[in-house]
Amino acid sequence: MPVPSAEPSAARPERTELAVVGAGPAGTAAAVTAADGGLDVVLLDAADAPGGQYYRAPAPGLGATRPEQLHHNWREFEALAARLDRHRTAGRIRHLTGHHVWAVERRAADWTLHAVTGPDGRDGACTLDARRLLVATGSHERQLPFPGWTLPGVVGAAGAQAMLKSGLVLPGRRIVVAGSGPLLQAVAVSLARAGARVPALVEASGYAAYGRAPMVLAAAPGRLAEGARHGVALARHRVRLLTHRAVTAVHGTDRVEGVTVSRLDRDWRPLPGTGHRIDCDTLAVGHGLVPQLDLAVGLGCATRCAADGSAALELDEELRTTVPGVWAAGETGGIGGVRLALTEGELAARSVLVDARGGRGTARTAALRRARRRMRAFAELMGAVHRPGPGWTDWTAADTEVCRCEEVTTGAIRTAVGELGAGDSRTVKLLTRAGMGWCQGRTCGFAVRELAGCAAETGGADRRPLACPVPLSVLARAALPEDT
């Protein structure tokens, strides 16, 4: 079944009972569950179709006939997308595609959402008033710098998978997959099945550490089965699994020609004399995912330090944030995978329904809570196993770029701390401009904090007035009184 196309941009809705920001697995599950319960819902998303990064579908013009080959649980998503389509047709859900929500503010009893539309906000702007707000903004990839990581041919591991899912394009022919986290196995298998030669999957952590929590593993048989399937697929495609190792250098002049893989100690420090070269034309590298929190933090929602060292939202069992009237689901509460995102989306919507309509939780709600607790326990274990060790900073050289937007090097950051007296990442930012470029520190923030010796700040999240780039004309109109 093809994914139903989203309706075109609509005029400003006057008011809705629930606004859901993000149409990935969590947001879509939340929207359809709330609509099932009779709520009027507006679902806003920057993409042109539902599914988020996980369920990226090939562009219609590519004529893909078997998109399910690129995804797990595709039939479940088809069913979810069909429910969304039925609610859209009935008018219970307004799905606003191409809408980038850049700010949310409180006005009396409602939340006012400000969004720009189209690429780079060039197509206009709109506002939406909502009684309740559910944030499901997903995550982005974490990168750790090392010599050569800015060379053409180095791509994010999640980015390589996105190229394959949405564009049916391989980033190269001979691809080394490296970094840390279970996403790497899925990426390596997908690339190999699509015809790439994957000589090695280089994992900085190991998998034996999962055995330290047997009860958590026993409660997650689906995860164990998934890992076993990936292991079989890697062996079938002759992908070497190299654990406790990392790519510490990339070789090439105009693009990637090979990488150096070094063995790591328990703190991720490269062991001298262990480096060896693997020839390749592409490196797909990533160290897990990081929650996308700009909107929620801008609202004042409290965060916690997750087991993987990233900031995640503080949520109660009802998926409420610390700000009344705001719920969150999926990766915003900590990286946990698609199954957890779907569960939390439904659970958060049920909590919203109780708040809006009254009543109490059902047996289904209790079952969802139990499932969420099990999956969150596994997510915390996963985060702890693959959390970057402090020794990764030894991968970098003085001239290694950390902030690519502003071309700030490791040496500049260490000078700011050692010679100029910077004692926190904010001061480092002011002295070096690290994190002040286009991505606003989303790519380099973790690395800057670690290199500056400010790892204790990792549980926090930067509070930004704008969650995405906004044209000055839109800001000017937003600042003017409504009757001008």
Short mmCIF file of C-alpha atoms in Angstrom, two decimals:
data_model
loop_
_atom_site.label_atom_id
_atom_site.label_comp_id
_atom_site.label_asym_id
_atom_site.label_seq_id
_atom_site.Cartn_x
_atom_site.Cartn_y
_atom_site.Cartn_z
CA MET A 1 0.00 0.00 0.00
CA PRO A 2 1.48 3.40 -0.89
CA VAL A 3 1.95 5.93 1.91
CA PRO A 4 -0.97 8.38 1.74
CA SER A 5 0.03 11.80 0.54
CA ALA A 6 -0.30 14.63 3.05
CA GLU A 7 -2.69 17.45 2.39
CA PRO A 8 -1.26 20.75 1.17
CA SER A 9 -0.65 23.72 3.44
CA ALA A 10 -3.85 25.14 4.79
CA ALA A 11 -4.80 28.59 6.00
CA ARG A 12 -4.30 29.33 9.63
CA PRO A 13 -6.50 27.12 11.82
CA GLU A 14 -8.32 29.20 14.39
CA ARG A 15 -7.80 26.83 17.31
CA THR A 16 -7.37 23.13 18.01
CA GLU A 17 -7.63 20.94 21.05
CA LEU A 18 -4.25 19.30 20.44
CA ALA A 19 -1.25 20.28 18.37
CA VAL A 20 1.30 17.54 17.70
CA VAL A 21 4.70 18.70 16.45
CA GLY A 22 6.46 15.98 14.48
CA ALA A 23 4.93 13.29 12.27
CA GLY A 24 7.44 10.53 12.93
CA PRO A 25 6.36 7.26 14.56
CA ALA A 26 5.65 8.85 17.97
CA GLY A 27 3.84 11.91 16.64
CA THR A 28 1.74 9.99 14.13
CA ALA A 29 0.75 7.40 16.74
CA ALA A 30 -0.21 10.19 19.13
CA ALA A 31 -2.26 12.06 16.53
CA VAL A 32 -4.33 9.08 15.41
CA THR A 33 -4.90 7.88 18.99
CA ALA A 34 -6.11 11.33 20.06
CA ALA A 35 -8.37 11.52 17.02
CA ASP A 36 -9.71 8.04 17.80
CA GLY A 37 -10.77 9.49 21.16
CA GLY A 38 -12.63 12.38 19.56
CA LEU A 39 -10.11 15.20 19.86
CA ASP A 40 -9.61 17.78 17.14
CA VAL A 41 -5.92 17.42 16.18
CA VAL A 42 -3.46 19.37 14.09
CA LEU A 43 -0.29 17.47 13.13
CA LEU A 44 2.57 19.70 11.99
CA ASP A 45 5.73 18.42 10.34
CA ALA A 46 8.55 19.76 8.21
CA ALA A 47 8.46 16.78 5.85
CA ASP A 48 6.07 16.16 2.97
CA ALA A 49 4.88 12.78 4.23
CA PRO A 50 4.45 11.07 7.61
CA GLY A 51 6.98 8.61 9.01
CA GLY A 52 9.90 10.73 10.16
CA GLN A 53 13.48 9.63 9.66
CA TYR A 54 12.76 6.00 10.49
CA TYR A 55 10.02 5.51 7.90
CA ARG A 56 11.50 7.67 5.17
CA ALA A 57 9.93 6.63 1.90
CA PRO A 58 11.42 6.98 -1.59
CA ALA A 59 10.28 10.06 -3.50
CA PRO A 60 7.19 9.20 -5.61
CA GLY A 61 9.02 10.06 -8.84
CA LEU A 62 11.55 7.27 -8.26
CA GLY A 63 8.89 4.63 -8.86
CA ALA A 64 9.96 2.37 -5.98
CA THR A 65 7.82 -0.76 -6.02
CA ARG A 66 9.02 -2.40 -2.80
CA PRO A 67 9.74 0.28 -0.18
CA GLU A 68 9.19 -2.32 2.54
CA GLN A 69 12.57 -3.84 1.65
CA LEU A 70 14.28 -0.81 3.21
CA HIS A 71 12.38 -0.88 6.50
CA HIS A 72 11.51 -2.99 9.50
CA ASN A 73 7.87 -3.18 10.62
CA TRP A 74 6.68 -1.62 7.37
CA ARG A 75 3.23 -3.22 7.59
CA GLU A 76 2.69 -1.64 11.01
CA PHE A 77 3.52 1.74 9.53
CA GLU A 78 1.16 1.14 6.61
CA ALA A 79 -1.64 0.50 9.08
CA LEU A 80 -0.74 3.64 11.04
CA ALA A 81 -0.59 5.72 7.85
CA ALA A 82 -3.97 4.37 6.77
CA ARG A 83 -5.51 5.42 10.09
CA LEU A 84 -4.02 8.88 9.62
CA ASP A 85 -5.47 9.08 6.13
CA ARG A 86 -8.95 8.12 7.36
CA HIS A 87 -8.86 10.79 10.07
CA ARG A 88 -7.65 13.40 7.57
CA THR A 89 -10.46 12.52 5.20
CA ALA A 90 -13.00 12.80 8.03
CA GLY A 91 -11.56 16.15 9.12
CA ARG A 92 -10.50 14.99 12.58
CA ILE A 93 -6.80 15.56 11.83
CA ARG A 94 -5.34 18.45 9.86
CA HIS A 95 -1.92 17.38 8.68
CA LEU A 96 0.16 20.46 7.87
CA THR A 97 3.19 19.36 5.87
CA GLY A 98 6.20 21.54 5.13
CA HIS A 99 5.64 23.41 8.40
CA HIS A 100 8.74 24.17 10.48
CA VAL A 101 7.66 25.20 13.99
CA TRP A 102 10.19 27.77 15.17
CA ALA A 103 8.68 28.93 18.46
CA VAL A 104 5.81 28.30 20.86
CA GLU A 105 4.48 30.79 23.38
CA ARG A 106 1.81 30.80 26.07
CA ARG A 107 -1.18 33.07 25.47
CA ALA A 108 -3.83 32.89 28.18
CA ALA A 109 -5.09 29.29 28.23
CA ASP A 110 -3.65 28.37 24.84
CA TRP A 111 -0.32 27.68 23.23
CA THR A 112 0.46 29.70 20.10
CA LEU A 113 2.69 27.91 17.61
CA HIS A 114 4.66 29.90 15.05
CA ALA A 115 5.71 28.10 11.88
CA VAL A 116 7.36 28.88 8.58
CA THR A 117 6.48 26.94 5.46
CA GLY A 118 8.38 25.60 2.49
CA PRO A 119 12.14 25.25 1.98
CA ASP A 120 14.01 27.64 4.29
CA GLY A 121 10.70 29.27 5.20
CA ARG A 122 10.42 30.97 1.83
CA ASP A 123 6.75 30.13 1.27
CA GLY A 124 5.32 32.08 4.16
CA ALA A 125 4.38 31.72 7.80
CA CYS A 126 1.43 30.78 9.94
CA THR A 127 0.34 30.61 13.56
CA LEU A 128 -1.84 28.09 15.34
CA ASP A 129 -3.56 28.22 18.71
CA ALA A 130 -3.80 24.93 20.60
CA ARG A 131 -5.20 24.07 24.02
CA ARG A 132 -2.63 21.31 24.51
CA LEU A 133 0.74 20.58 22.96
CA LEU A 134 2.54 17.29 22.30
CA VAL A 135 6.20 17.46 21.25
CA ALA A 136 7.53 14.58 19.14
CA THR A 137 10.45 16.24 17.39
CA GLY A 138 12.66 13.15 17.19
CA SER A 139 16.45 13.20 17.17
CA HIS A 140 19.57 13.93 15.16
CA GLU A 141 22.89 12.13 14.81
CA ARG A 142 25.86 12.61 17.16
CA GLN A 143 29.29 13.01 15.62
CA LEU A 144 32.74 12.90 17.24
CA PRO A 145 35.52 14.63 15.27
CA PHE A 146 38.77 12.99 14.19
CA PRO A 147 41.42 13.79 11.56
CA GLY A 148 39.91 13.73 8.09
CA TRP A 149 36.24 13.62 9.08
CA THR A 150 35.47 16.67 6.90
CA LEU A 151 36.80 15.00 3.75
CA PRO A 152 34.27 14.35 0.93
CA GLY A 153 33.09 10.77 1.23
CA VAL A 154 32.58 10.91 5.00
CA VAL A 155 28.85 10.81 5.73
CA GLY A 156 26.74 10.24 8.80
CA ALA A 157 25.69 6.66 9.37
CA ALA A 158 22.07 7.72 9.69
CA GLY A 159 22.58 10.00 6.71
CA ALA A 160 23.77 7.09 4.58
CA GLN A 161 20.63 5.17 5.49
CA ALA A 162 18.47 8.21 4.72
CA MET A 163 20.07 8.51 1.26
CA LEU A 164 19.21 4.90 0.60
CA LYS A 165 15.65 5.08 1.93
CA SER A 166 14.56 8.34 0.34
CA GLY A 167 16.74 8.53 -2.76
CA LEU A 168 17.55 4.87 -3.46
CA VAL A 169 21.17 6.04 -3.65
CA LEU A 170 24.31 4.47 -2.20
CA PRO A 171 26.86 6.99 -0.86
CA GLY A 172 29.68 4.82 -2.27
CA ARG A 173 30.60 1.37 -3.46
CA ARG A 174 33.05 0.25 -0.75
CA ILE A 175 31.78 1.62 2.57
CA VAL A 176 33.23 1.27 6.07
CA VAL A 177 30.55 1.73 8.74
CA ALA A 178 31.89 3.00 12.07
CA GLY A 179 31.01 4.63 15.37
CA SER A 180 28.97 3.17 18.19
CA GLY A 181 25.44 1.99 18.83
CA PRO A 182 22.99 -0.58 17.46
CA LEU A 183 22.00 1.68 14.55
CA LEU A 184 25.31 0.78 12.89
CA GLN A 185 24.28 -2.84 12.40
CA ALA A 186 21.06 -1.83 10.66
CA VAL A 187 22.97 0.63 8.46
CA ALA A 188 25.62 -1.92 7.47
CA VAL A 189 23.01 -4.56 6.63
CA SER A 190 20.94 -2.09 4.57
CA LEU A 191 23.96 -0.92 2.57
CA ALA A 192 25.15 -4.47 1.94
CA ARG A 193 21.72 -5.63 0.80
CA ALA A 194 21.55 -2.69 -1.60
CA GLY A 195 24.76 -3.79 -3.30
CA ALA A 196 27.56 -1.97 -1.48
CA ARG A 197 30.67 -3.79 -0.31
CA VAL A 198 31.00 -3.25 3.44
CA PRO A 199 34.45 -4.53 4.46
CA ALA A 200 34.01 -3.72 8.15
CA LEU A 201 31.64 -2.53 10.84
CA VAL A 202 33.83 -0.75 13.41
CA GLU A 203 32.20 -0.53 16.85
CA ALA A 204 33.92 1.55 19.55
CA SER A 205 32.13 -0.29 22.34
CA GLY A 206 31.40 -4.00 22.59
CA TYR A 207 28.33 -6.09 23.17
CA ALA A 208 29.42 -8.15 26.16
CA ALA A 209 28.43 -5.31 28.50
CA TYR A 210 24.77 -6.04 27.79
CA GLY A 211 25.23 -9.24 29.77
CA ARG A 212 25.65 -7.24 32.98
CA ALA A 213 21.88 -6.67 33.05
CA PRO A 214 20.34 -10.12 32.41
CA MET A 215 16.92 -9.15 33.76
CA VAL A 216 16.68 -6.21 31.39
CA LEU A 217 17.70 -8.44 28.49
CA ALA A 218 15.20 -11.11 29.47
CA ALA A 219 12.45 -8.49 29.33
CA ALA A 220 13.44 -7.50 25.78
CA PRO A 221 13.34 -10.71 23.69
CA GLY A 222 12.47 -8.74 20.58
CA ARG A 223 15.70 -6.79 20.84
CA LEU A 224 17.72 -9.97 21.24
CA ALA A 225 16.05 -11.48 18.19
CA GLU A 226 16.74 -8.34 16.17
CA GLY A 227 20.40 -8.42 17.16
CA ALA A 228 20.63 -12.07 16.14
CA ARG A 229 19.07 -11.33 12.74
CA HIS A 230 21.55 -8.54 12.15
CA GLY A 231 24.42 -10.82 13.12
CA VAL A 232 23.33 -13.45 10.64
CA ALA A 233 22.92 -10.85 7.89
CA LEU A 234 26.37 -9.36 8.57
CA ALA A 235 27.94 -12.81 8.31
CA ARG A 236 26.04 -13.57 5.09
CA HIS A 237 27.37 -10.40 3.47
CA ARG A 238 30.88 -10.99 4.85
CA VAL A 239 30.96 -7.82 6.94
CA ARG A 240 33.71 -8.05 9.56
CA LEU A 241 32.55 -6.90 12.99
CA LEU A 242 35.44 -5.13 14.76
CA THR A 243 34.58 -4.22 18.35
CA HIS A 244 36.50 -1.95 20.74
CA ARG A 245 37.93 -0.16 17.73
CA ALA A 246 37.43 3.19 16.06
CA VAL A 247 38.29 5.03 12.89
CA THR A 248 40.94 7.50 14.08
CA ALA A 249 41.97 8.94 10.70
CA VAL A 250 40.69 9.24 7.15
CA HIS A 251 43.04 9.17 4.17
CA GLY A 252 42.67 10.82 0.79
CA THR A 253 43.22 14.11 -1.02
CA ASP A 254 40.00 15.00 -2.82
CA ARG A 255 37.85 12.30 -1.22
CA VAL A 256 38.06 9.24 1.00
CA GLU A 257 40.55 6.58 -0.12
CA GLY A 258 40.90 4.66 3.15
CA VAL A 259 40.67 4.84 6.93
CA THR A 260 42.87 3.94 9.89
CA VAL A 261 41.20 1.69 12.44
CA SER A 262 42.75 1.57 15.92
CA ARG A 263 42.06 -0.63 18.91
CA LEU A 264 40.70 1.21 21.96
CA ASP A 265 41.14 0.75 25.69
CA ARG A 266 38.14 0.71 28.00
CA ASP A 267 38.03 4.53 28.02
CA TRP A 268 38.16 4.71 24.21
CA ARG A 269 41.79 5.83 24.06
CA PRO A 270 43.61 4.52 20.95
CA LEU A 271 46.30 1.97 21.80
CA PRO A 272 49.64 2.88 20.19
CA GLY A 273 50.76 0.63 17.36
CA THR A 274 47.34 -0.94 16.76
CA GLY A 275 46.26 1.17 13.80
CA HIS A 276 45.76 -0.52 10.44
CA ARG A 277 44.38 0.75 7.15
CA ILE A 278 41.20 -0.36 5.40
CA ASP A 279 40.72 0.82 1.83
CA CYS A 280 37.32 2.29 1.04
CA ASP A 281 35.70 5.12 -0.91
CA THR A 282 33.16 6.07 1.78
CA LEU A 283 32.98 6.19 5.56
CA ALA A 284 29.54 6.13 7.20
CA VAL A 285 30.12 7.15 10.82
CA GLY A 286 27.93 8.05 13.78
CA HIS A 287 27.86 7.71 17.55
CA GLY A 288 24.20 7.29 18.24
CA LEU A 289 21.34 9.75 18.19
CA VAL A 290 20.63 12.83 20.31
CA PRO A 291 17.13 14.09 21.21
CA GLN A 292 15.96 17.19 19.34
CA LEU A 293 14.82 19.43 22.20
CA ASP A 294 14.86 23.01 20.90
CA LEU A 295 11.09 23.59 21.12
CA ALA A 296 10.62 21.87 24.47
CA VAL A 297 13.60 23.54 26.14
CA GLY A 298 12.46 26.89 24.76
CA LEU A 299 9.20 26.33 26.65
CA GLY A 300 11.10 25.72 29.88
CA CYS A 301 10.70 21.93 30.01
CA ALA A 302 13.25 20.41 32.37
CA THR A 303 15.84 17.94 31.11
CA ARG A 304 17.84 15.09 32.57
CA CYS A 305 21.14 13.51 31.64
CA ALA A 306 20.38 10.22 29.89
CA ALA A 307 22.63 7.19 30.19
CA ASP A 308 24.28 7.97 26.84
CA GLY A 309 25.36 11.42 28.04
CA SER A 310 22.79 13.38 26.05
CA ALA A 311 20.08 15.65 27.39
CA ALA A 312 16.53 14.23 27.41
CA LEU A 313 13.23 15.58 28.70
CA GLU A 314 12.02 14.80 32.21
CA LEU A 315 8.72 12.95 31.79
CA ASP A 316 6.34 11.30 34.21
CA GLU A 317 4.46 8.06 33.55
CA GLU A 318 1.77 10.03 31.75
CA LEU A 319 4.41 11.48 29.37
CA ARG A 320 3.84 14.95 30.80
CA THR A 321 6.75 17.36 30.80
CA THR A 322 7.44 19.68 33.73
CA VAL A 323 5.44 22.41 31.94
CA PRO A 324 1.65 22.04 32.42
CA GLY A 325 -0.19 21.42 29.18
CA VAL A 326 2.83 20.01 27.37
CA TRP A 327 3.39 16.31 26.67
CA ALA A 328 6.26 14.62 24.82
CA ALA A 329 6.84 11.21 23.25
CA GLY A 330 9.52 9.25 21.45
CA GLU A 331 13.18 10.22 21.23
CA THR A 332 12.65 13.53 23.06
CA GLY A 333 12.51 11.52 26.28
CA GLY A 334 15.68 9.58 25.43
CA ILE A 335 16.77 7.45 22.49
CA GLY A 336 14.91 4.15 22.50
CA GLY A 337 13.92 3.07 19.00
CA VAL A 338 10.77 2.89 16.94
CA ARG A 339 8.85 0.41 19.08
CA LEU A 340 9.22 2.63 22.14
CA ALA A 341 8.30 5.70 20.09
CA LEU A 342 5.05 4.10 18.91
CA THR A 343 4.19 3.02 22.45
CA GLU A 344 4.89 6.43 23.93
CA GLY A 345 2.94 8.20 21.19
CA GLU A 346 -0.17 6.20 22.00
CA LEU A 347 0.35 6.49 25.75
CA ALA A 348 0.86 10.27 25.61
CA ALA A 349 -2.31 10.69 23.56
CA ARG A 350 -4.29 8.65 26.06
CA SER A 351 -3.00 10.93 28.81
CA VAL A 352 -4.10 13.96 26.80
CA LEU A 353 -7.55 12.41 26.35
CA VAL A 354 -7.95 11.92 30.09
CA ASP A 355 -6.93 15.54 30.65
CA ALA A 356 -9.36 16.78 28.00
CA ARG A 357 -12.33 14.49 28.53
CA GLY A 358 -11.91 13.22 32.08
CA GLY A 359 -12.13 9.63 33.19
CA ARG A 360 -9.39 7.23 34.16
CA GLY A 361 -6.85 5.04 32.47
CA THR A 362 -7.89 1.73 30.92
CA ALA A 363 -6.39 -1.73 30.90
CA ARG A 364 -4.78 -0.80 27.59
CA THR A 365 -3.15 2.22 29.25
CA ALA A 366 -1.78 0.06 32.05
CA ALA A 367 -0.34 -2.40 29.53
CA LEU A 368 1.31 0.44 27.62
CA ARG A 369 2.89 1.73 30.81
CA ARG A 370 4.35 -1.67 31.61
CA ALA A 371 5.70 -2.03 28.10
CA ARG A 372 7.18 1.45 28.24
CA ARG A 373 8.98 0.72 31.51
CA ARG A 374 10.55 -2.41 30.00
CA MET A 375 11.63 -0.63 26.85
CA ARG A 376 12.94 2.40 28.72
CA ALA A 377 15.04 0.11 30.90
CA PHE A 378 16.58 -1.42 27.79
CA ALA A 379 17.11 2.04 26.28
CA GLU A 380 19.03 3.16 29.36
CA LEU A 381 21.15 -0.01 29.20
CA MET A 382 21.81 0.58 25.52
CA GLY A 383 22.79 4.17 26.20
CA ALA A 384 25.20 3.19 28.97
CA VAL A 385 26.86 0.47 26.86
CA HIS A 386 27.48 2.76 23.89
CA ARG A 387 28.13 6.05 25.70
CA PRO A 388 31.33 7.65 24.34
CA GLY A 389 34.28 7.08 26.65
CA PRO A 390 36.33 10.10 27.76
CA GLY A 391 39.40 8.92 25.85
CA TRP A 392 37.83 9.65 22.44
CA THR A 393 39.30 13.16 22.65
CA ASP A 394 42.71 11.57 22.03
CA TRP A 395 41.55 10.82 18.46
CA THR A 396 41.79 14.50 17.58
CA ALA A 397 44.86 16.55 16.62
CA ALA A 398 45.35 20.26 17.26
CA ASP A 399 44.25 21.12 13.72
CA THR A 400 41.20 18.84 13.68
CA GLU A 401 38.07 20.87 12.99
CA VAL A 402 35.44 20.39 15.69
CA CYS A 403 32.92 23.05 14.67
CA ARG A 404 32.71 22.76 10.90
CA CYS A 405 30.39 25.74 10.48
CA GLU A 406 32.90 28.17 12.03
CA GLU A 407 36.05 26.11 11.34
CA VAL A 408 37.02 25.96 15.02
CA THR A 409 39.74 23.42 15.80
CA THR A 410 40.60 21.27 18.79
CA GLY A 411 43.63 23.49 19.40
CA ALA A 412 41.49 26.63 19.55
CA ILE A 413 39.15 25.07 22.11
CA ARG A 414 42.02 23.87 24.28
CA THR A 415 43.66 27.29 24.08
CA ALA A 416 40.43 28.92 25.23
CA VAL A 417 40.41 26.66 28.28
CA GLY A 418 44.11 26.40 29.10
CA GLU A 419 45.31 29.90 28.27
CA LEU A 420 42.26 32.16 28.22
CA GLY A 421 40.58 30.72 31.32
CA ALA A 422 37.28 29.49 29.86
CA GLY A 423 35.59 27.44 32.56
CA ASP A 424 32.39 26.45 30.79
CA SER A 425 31.21 25.70 27.28
CA ARG A 426 29.39 29.04 26.97
CA THR A 427 32.64 30.93 27.51
CA VAL A 428 34.40 28.63 25.04
CA LYS A 429 31.68 29.49 22.55
CA LEU A 430 32.13 33.23 23.08
CA LEU A 431 35.92 33.01 22.72
CA THR A 432 36.05 30.67 19.70
CA ARG A 433 32.61 30.91 18.01
CA ALA A 434 32.28 27.14 18.30
CA GLY A 435 28.60 26.33 17.93
CA MET A 436 27.66 29.75 16.55
CA GLY A 437 27.24 28.67 12.92
CA TRP A 438 24.34 27.36 10.86
CA CYS A 439 23.67 24.26 12.98
CA GLN A 440 23.88 26.24 16.25
CA GLY A 441 25.95 23.58 17.97
CA ARG A 442 23.66 20.66 17.23
CA THR A 443 26.53 18.79 15.55
CA CYS A 444 29.50 19.96 17.61
CA GLY A 445 27.96 20.76 21.01
CA PHE A 446 28.74 17.42 22.65
CA ALA A 447 32.31 17.41 21.32
CA VAL A 448 32.97 21.01 22.41
CA ARG A 449 31.81 20.29 25.95
CA GLU A 450 33.94 17.16 26.20
CA LEU A 451 37.07 18.79 24.74
CA ALA A 452 36.63 21.77 27.06
CA GLY A 453 36.40 19.47 30.09
CA CYS A 454 32.79 20.48 30.69
CA ALA A 455 31.25 17.02 30.49
CA ALA A 456 29.21 17.76 33.63
CA GLU A 457 27.14 20.14 31.50
CA THR A 458 26.10 17.35 29.14
CA GLY A 459 22.78 16.81 30.91
CA GLY A 460 21.76 20.35 30.06
CA ALA A 461 20.47 21.61 26.74
CA ASP A 462 20.99 24.94 25.05
CA ARG A 463 17.95 27.21 25.18
CA ARG A 464 17.44 28.98 21.88
CA PRO A 465 14.73 31.53 21.02
CA LEU A 466 14.37 30.02 17.53
CA ALA A 467 14.13 26.29 16.88
CA CYS A 468 15.02 26.64 13.18
CA PRO A 469 16.22 29.36 10.77
CA VAL A 470 13.55 32.03 10.24
CA PRO A 471 13.51 34.81 7.60
CA LEU A 472 13.83 38.30 9.08
CA SER A 473 10.60 39.30 7.36
CA VAL A 474 8.74 36.65 9.37
CA LEU A 475 10.30 37.83 12.62
CA ALA A 476 9.42 41.42 11.79
CA ARG A 477 5.76 40.53 11.18
CA ALA A 478 5.64 38.47 14.37
CA ALA A 479 6.89 41.46 16.37
CA LEU A 480 4.25 43.84 15.04
CA PRO A 481 0.86 44.27 16.78
CA GLU A 482 -1.93 42.28 15.14
CA ASP A 483 -3.84 45.43 14.04
CA THR A 484 -0.93 47.01 12.13
#
